Amino acid sequence: MVLGTDPLEELSIPDGTHVEEHDLAAEGDVLVGGQSTVELGVRAKTVVAGERVTVEGDIEADGDCRLDMWCDVDGNVLVGSDAYLGERVHITGQLIVSGDLDIGDDVEIEDGFEANGWIVIRNPMPTIVFLFVYLSHLLRLGEKEAAAEVADEFLAADRAAEPVVIPRGARVSDDSWRVSTPASIGDDCRLHGNIRATEIDVGTDTEVFGSLRAKGSIDLGARTVVHGDVTTRGGDVTVGPGTHVRGDISCDRCELSAAAEIEGTIRARDGISLEDAPEGSTEAGETEAADPAADGEDTAEPEPTEPEPKAELEATRPVEPAIVPIGEGELSPRSTDGGAFGPRSFDRIDRATVPIERGDIEWESVARRRSGTEGGPEERNGAGTGTGTGTDDDGDGDGAGDEPTVVVTDAEE
């Protein structure tokens, strides 16, 4: 029974809380409201669960562990100090207690239990009732200082580590964190699952592997990463500098920092206001680091490198002609050394037109054959010598004045 205002009025996740390998790991205490379901294991300093709480995993408490009536634990329970089990608590695994054990009626522990201290079978009072009765008894005895110390120990806000508070009727799993109250997430946290609450406030340097959805406003601190959408039904969304949202944003009004990064689409019914990035933000720091002038480095351009002597010589050398006169080239026209082009590969050059006085043919003998003054018919018409024919231009039949045609055969060459 809850009298007055429920003390577990919001989902509170303190700084440094991580969800690791399907376990909720906290540096301080974990308080779970009544009729809640935690589909994760719990590792904390002290674990306190209300009535009809279901924990689908192991519970590891360095200090005390208190499970109220009708709680169900699907796993083992390891307690470093004292343990308190209410009526009809069900544990599917084993219970190991380093200190004393207070156990109620009809408690079922399937794999047995071990306790190094006293074992008392009775019905422990609920935590809130026990605290109220204890403080009342101290005040009746006049022990005001002792009552103040107890109140400071349980209720002080300046404790070493704030507790993880899961409100009444919540459902926490790897897939989602569903509560009907506001949700407050501290700094440097790492959570898995979609978060559903009436309002959501996320601190700095926190990473959420899931989406955020609320009825009211959503506030994202600096350098926070959200792997999902950010949606509010009737509130505003504030995105701090350096924040990275890997999804869409849907809200009434969006206050966006210039240093934030949004990969999806922003749908703001009342508009978007862009705020300047503060000095020293992440993007500004990266820009300054990328600018060599900010570090005092020399930004002068390097002097051009002089070309090498060989490259400069080739650039200024005149272009030689591809065709050169015969006799001026480096190859011999009569080369028979069996080079790359084979023997007598340049014999055809002999057929080029050259002056008569530089040729190899004896043109005097050819001229005598033309005039018929030397040699007989066999010589004049013999194969391999050369033949001269003409036309009688003057019509006297003596061949005088004829224009000769000279044919040189391969044999004569």
XYZ file of C-alpha atoms in Angstrom:
413
model
C 0.000 0.000 0.000
C 1.266 3.422 -0.907
C 0.372 6.252 1.445
C 0.500 9.804 0.101
C 2.715 10.740 -2.808
C 4.681 7.954 -4.454
C 8.366 8.583 -3.666
C 9.308 6.854 -6.916
C 7.814 9.577 -9.048
C 10.241 9.496 -11.994
C 12.691 7.321 -13.846
C 16.069 8.482 -12.608
C 19.291 7.152 -14.112
C 22.378 8.650 -12.420
C 25.721 9.485 -13.988
C 27.865 6.626 -15.243
C 25.089 4.042 -15.525
C 25.709 1.420 -18.222
C 23.695 -1.455 -19.585
C 26.267 -4.207 -20.168
C 25.573 -7.664 -21.595
C 21.883 -7.645 -20.659
C 22.625 -6.345 -17.162
C 21.841 -3.032 -15.537
C 25.099 -1.998 -13.830
C 25.046 0.926 -11.396
C 27.686 2.344 -9.081
C 25.111 3.096 -6.380
C 21.773 1.568 -5.391
C 18.863 0.383 -7.486
C 15.301 1.052 -6.338
C 12.468 -0.629 -8.234
C 8.876 0.420 -7.674
C 6.015 -2.010 -7.178
C 4.478 -3.983 -10.036
C 7.407 -3.282 -12.335
C 9.126 -5.657 -14.738
C 12.884 -5.575 -15.275
C 13.914 -7.854 -18.133
C 17.578 -7.390 -17.253
C 19.981 -8.543 -14.619
C 20.799 -6.049 -11.853
C 24.249 -5.305 -10.433
C 24.486 -2.575 -7.816
C 25.524 -1.745 -4.282
C 22.065 -2.231 -2.773
C 18.980 -3.603 -4.531
C 15.495 -2.842 -3.229
C 12.376 -4.070 -5.049
C 8.746 -3.341 -4.178
C 5.727 -5.620 -4.273
C 5.149 -7.874 -7.282
C 8.383 -6.938 -9.044
C 9.692 -9.304 -11.708
C 13.418 -9.467 -12.461
C 14.308 -11.643 -15.455
C 17.984 -12.045 -14.640
C 20.512 -12.435 -11.854
C 20.747 -10.004 -8.955
C 24.188 -9.138 -7.585
C 24.278 -6.782 -4.602
C 27.493 -5.754 -2.882
C 25.468 -4.594 0.105
C 21.931 -5.509 1.135
C 19.150 -6.925 -1.009
C 15.479 -6.539 -0.116
C 12.730 -8.192 -2.141
C 9.183 -7.390 -1.087
C 6.145 -9.672 -1.242
C 5.320 -11.619 -4.378
C 8.587 -10.802 -6.119
C 9.819 -13.176 -8.820
C 13.492 -13.536 -9.780
C 14.373 -15.632 -12.835
C 17.990 -16.328 -11.875
C 20.396 -16.368 -8.956
C 20.579 -13.879 -6.081
C 24.048 -13.081 -4.682
C 24.140 -10.774 -1.641
C 27.314 -9.372 -0.089
C 25.627 -8.378 3.173
C 22.120 -9.077 4.532
C 19.057 -10.239 2.583
C 15.363 -9.660 3.265
C 12.758 -11.750 1.434
C 9.038 -11.079 1.849
C 6.153 -13.521 1.613
C 5.767 -15.740 -1.438
C 9.019 -14.628 -3.086
C 10.050 -16.963 -5.894
C 13.683 -17.466 -6.981
C 14.378 -19.909 -9.803
C 18.097 -20.080 -9.065
C 20.195 -20.129 -5.927
C 20.339 -17.680 -3.022
C 23.748 -16.992 -1.469
C 23.951 -14.514 1.432
C 27.162 -13.443 3.139
C 25.320 -11.989 6.162
C 21.977 -12.576 7.853
C 18.831 -13.770 6.112
C 15.314 -12.675 6.997
C 12.862 -14.817 5.103
C 9.063 -14.753 5.028
C 6.424 -17.446 4.655
C 5.948 -19.539 1.551
C 9.243 -18.437 -0.023
C 10.357 -20.741 -2.823
C 14.043 -21.080 -3.766
C 14.411 -23.801 -6.375
C 18.186 -24.396 -6.139
C 18.526 -23.894 -2.377
C 20.206 -21.175 -0.338
C 23.280 -20.519 1.805
C 23.687 -17.922 4.554
C 26.753 -17.264 6.706
C 24.797 -15.342 9.379
C 21.556 -15.769 11.224
C 18.524 -17.154 9.418
C 15.238 -15.778 10.735
C 11.906 -16.960 9.343
C 9.458 -14.114 9.633
C 7.688 -11.607 7.498
C 9.900 -8.538 7.051
C 8.092 -5.230 6.912
C 8.104 -3.201 3.687
C 11.082 -0.896 3.393
C 9.205 2.385 3.696
C 7.174 1.126 6.684
C 10.301 -0.177 8.364
C 12.069 3.174 7.970
C 9.071 5.077 9.288
C 8.711 2.804 12.343
C 12.417 2.934 13.095
C 12.581 6.740 12.997
C 9.451 7.014 15.124
C 10.933 4.722 17.748
C 14.161 6.737 17.910
C 12.261 10.001 18.325
C 10.147 8.549 21.137
C 13.324 7.596 22.949
C 14.659 11.122 22.518
C 17.485 10.015 20.230
C 17.218 12.971 17.892
C 20.841 12.797 16.789
C 20.546 9.094 15.944
C 17.328 9.722 14.006
C 19.017 12.545 12.089
C 21.916 10.264 11.157
C 19.536 7.582 9.906
C 17.587 10.113 7.880
C 20.788 11.513 6.382
C 21.981 8.036 5.469
C 18.774 7.057 3.670
C 17.485 10.390 2.387
C 20.515 12.634 1.938
C 20.991 13.951 -1.581
C 24.754 14.319 -1.287
C 25.517 10.581 -1.149
C 28.517 9.218 -3.048
C 26.381 7.817 -5.891
C 22.773 8.560 -6.700
C 20.488 5.510 -6.972
C 18.811 4.219 -10.091
C 15.114 4.780 -9.509
C 12.587 2.829 -11.577
C 9.033 4.061 -10.897
C 5.989 1.975 -10.150
C 4.515 0.029 -13.059
C 7.572 0.470 -15.294
C 8.833 -2.003 -17.859
C 12.576 -2.077 -18.563
C 14.240 -4.290 -21.172
C 16.811 -4.303 -23.922
C 14.112 -3.139 -26.328
C 12.469 -0.346 -24.370
C 12.202 1.599 -21.127
C 8.505 2.356 -20.645
C 7.357 4.543 -17.734
C 4.344 6.750 -17.103
C 6.468 9.419 -15.360
C 9.216 11.841 -16.419
C 12.636 10.350 -17.170
C 15.969 11.865 -16.195
C 19.208 10.434 -17.607
C 22.549 11.584 -16.230
C 25.924 12.208 -17.805
C 28.220 9.603 -19.354
C 25.537 6.909 -19.535
C 25.122 4.097 -22.045
C 21.617 2.700 -22.508
C 20.024 0.180 -24.858
C 16.378 0.398 -25.858
C 13.741 2.932 -26.791
C 12.778 5.310 -23.974
C 9.100 6.191 -23.492
C 8.124 8.737 -20.806
C 6.066 11.863 -20.266
C 9.201 14.062 -20.384
C 12.845 13.197 -21.082
C 15.970 15.000 -19.947
C 19.308 13.594 -21.157
C 22.663 14.757 -19.791
C 25.996 15.246 -21.551
C 28.242 12.624 -23.152
C 25.459 10.021 -23.059
C 24.755 7.432 -25.748
C 21.300 5.939 -26.248
C 20.905 3.019 -28.650
C 17.247 3.625 -29.353
C 14.665 6.311 -29.935
C 13.196 8.887 -27.535
C 9.445 9.528 -27.339
C 7.615 11.722 -24.848
C 4.328 13.540 -24.407
C 6.075 16.707 -23.266
C 9.487 18.257 -23.873
C 12.767 16.497 -24.628
C 16.113 18.047 -23.718
C 19.365 16.606 -25.120
C 22.614 17.688 -23.478
C 25.897 18.434 -25.193
C 27.782 15.702 -27.047
C 24.947 13.202 -26.674
C 24.396 10.526 -29.334
C 20.923 9.128 -30.032
C 20.703 6.175 -32.425
C 17.063 6.721 -33.355
C 14.235 9.226 -33.712
C 13.338 11.953 -31.233
C 9.577 12.482 -31.085
C 7.342 14.484 -28.799
C 3.572 14.633 -29.040
C 3.024 18.140 -27.706
C 6.315 19.620 -26.516
C 9.589 21.170 -27.608
C 12.931 19.547 -28.364
C 16.224 21.154 -27.364
C 19.428 19.856 -28.959
C 22.719 20.911 -27.378
C 26.073 21.553 -29.074
C 27.952 18.544 -30.345
C 24.850 16.335 -30.124
C 24.363 13.754 -32.879
C 20.873 12.437 -33.674
C 20.881 9.531 -36.104
C 17.220 9.880 -36.998
C 14.316 12.298 -37.396
C 13.045 14.957 -35.000
C 9.320 15.663 -34.665
C 8.038 18.279 -32.203
C 6.213 21.572 -31.796
C 9.320 23.729 -31.704
C 12.964 22.732 -32.089
C 15.830 24.661 -30.525
C 18.870 23.462 -32.408
C 22.506 24.295 -31.765
C 24.637 25.159 -34.764
C 27.212 22.641 -33.557
C 24.700 19.743 -33.536
C 24.302 17.146 -36.277
C 20.955 15.735 -37.393
C 20.998 12.942 -39.975
C 17.247 12.781 -40.509
C 14.410 15.231 -41.111
C 13.266 17.901 -38.649
C 9.498 18.432 -38.450
C 8.673 21.359 -36.178
C 5.126 22.661 -36.284
C 6.046 25.978 -34.639
C 9.390 26.463 -36.355
C 13.094 25.930 -35.713
C 15.387 28.293 -33.831
C 19.117 27.971 -34.516
C 21.509 28.878 -31.733
C 25.133 29.818 -32.305
C 27.731 27.265 -31.277
C 29.429 28.275 -28.010
C 33.129 29.012 -28.000
C 35.258 25.952 -27.414
C 32.610 23.518 -28.699
C 33.530 20.303 -30.457
C 33.225 21.571 -34.006
C 34.980 24.816 -33.220
C 37.813 22.898 -31.608
C 38.151 20.671 -34.636
C 38.215 23.692 -36.915
C 40.910 25.382 -34.895
C 42.959 22.213 -34.808
C 42.625 21.830 -38.558
C 43.836 25.412 -39.143
C 47.645 25.487 -39.047
C 47.657 29.237 -38.410
C 45.886 28.697 -35.067
C 48.807 26.591 -33.840
C 51.393 29.149 -34.899
C 52.672 27.072 -37.801
C 54.240 28.630 -40.857
C 51.613 28.825 -43.587
C 53.965 30.142 -46.332
C 53.831 28.233 -49.583
C 56.873 26.050 -50.303
C 59.347 27.306 -52.890
C 59.036 25.655 -56.313
C 61.581 22.942 -56.982
C 64.084 23.674 -59.761
C 63.919 21.213 -62.664
C 66.661 18.702 -63.009
C 69.425 19.483 -65.605
C 68.454 16.499 -67.736
C 64.784 17.428 -67.840
C 65.652 21.049 -68.675
C 68.007 19.929 -71.456
C 65.360 17.740 -73.039
C 62.839 20.572 -72.874
C 65.154 22.996 -74.774
C 66.661 20.531 -77.307
C 65.537 21.250 -80.948
C 63.371 18.626 -82.540
C 65.332 16.588 -85.091
C 63.611 15.810 -88.409
C 62.253 12.332 -88.819
C 63.357 12.170 -92.517
C 67.010 12.807 -93.431
C 68.740 12.771 -96.823
C 70.428 9.549 -97.966
C 73.999 9.416 -96.879
C 73.515 11.719 -93.900
C 71.850 9.129 -91.666
C 73.534 6.874 -89.179
C 72.568 3.629 -90.961
C 74.532 2.293 -93.940
C 72.476 1.767 -97.113
C 74.511 -1.354 -97.899
C 74.339 -2.884 -94.418
C 74.771 -6.643 -94.602
C 75.647 -7.288 -90.990
C 72.342 -9.091 -90.314
C 71.120 -6.457 -87.879
C 67.643 -5.968 -86.561
C 66.309 -5.499 -90.086
C 68.025 -8.608 -91.581
C 70.643 -8.855 -94.330
C 70.509 -6.348 -97.198
C 67.452 -4.758 -95.716
C 68.346 -1.430 -97.275
C 69.109 -2.687 -100.834
C 65.996 -0.969 -102.125
C 67.593 2.378 -101.410
C 69.772 1.761 -104.536
C 66.697 2.387 -106.654
C 66.439 5.979 -105.559
C 67.099 8.701 -108.143
C 70.732 9.821 -108.009
C 72.938 11.911 -110.358
C 74.418 10.046 -113.323
C 77.983 10.690 -112.273
C 77.326 9.172 -108.804
C 75.514 6.074 -110.039
C 76.931 2.571 -110.479
C 75.618 1.971 -114.032
C 77.994 2.451 -116.993
C 75.893 4.827 -119.015
C 78.543 5.125 -121.817
C 77.988 1.531 -122.877
C 74.286 2.105 -122.836
C 74.745 5.142 -125.062
C 76.832 3.113 -127.532
C 74.170 0.465 -127.659
C 71.651 3.192 -128.451
C 73.622 4.440 -131.439
C 74.397 0.897 -132.670
C 78.100 1.576 -132.974
C 79.212 -1.228 -130.661
C 78.167 -4.806 -130.327
C 75.956 -7.022 -132.495
C 72.319 -7.823 -132.347
C 72.958 -10.280 -129.587
C 74.564 -7.604 -127.457
C 71.971 -5.002 -128.315
C 69.040 -7.325 -127.610
C 70.726 -9.719 -125.187
C 69.102 -10.427 -121.879
C 70.678 -8.824 -118.880
C 72.341 -5.906 -120.837
C 69.770 -3.324 -121.657
C 67.830 -2.379 -124.726
C 67.449 0.911 -126.472
C 64.568 1.663 -128.796
C 63.617 4.866 -130.494
C 61.399 6.440 -133.026
C 62.446 7.944 -136.310
C 61.479 11.525 -135.859
C 62.939 12.768 -139.188
C 61.558 9.858 -141.245
C 64.910 8.990 -142.914
C 65.034 5.515 -141.453
C 68.528 5.911 -140.041
C 67.433 6.356 -136.447
C 68.985 9.780 -136.170
C 67.073 12.199 -134.038
C 65.316 9.387 -132.210
C 64.386 9.899 -128.494
C 65.783 6.857 -126.680
C 64.035 4.969 -123.904
C 66.456 3.248 -121.539
C 65.356 0.257 -119.431
C 67.680 -1.118 -116.790
C 66.974 -4.646 -115.638
C 67.811 -6.305 -112.326
C 70.434 -8.457 -113.936
C 72.361 -5.379 -115.152
C 72.326 -3.949 -111.649
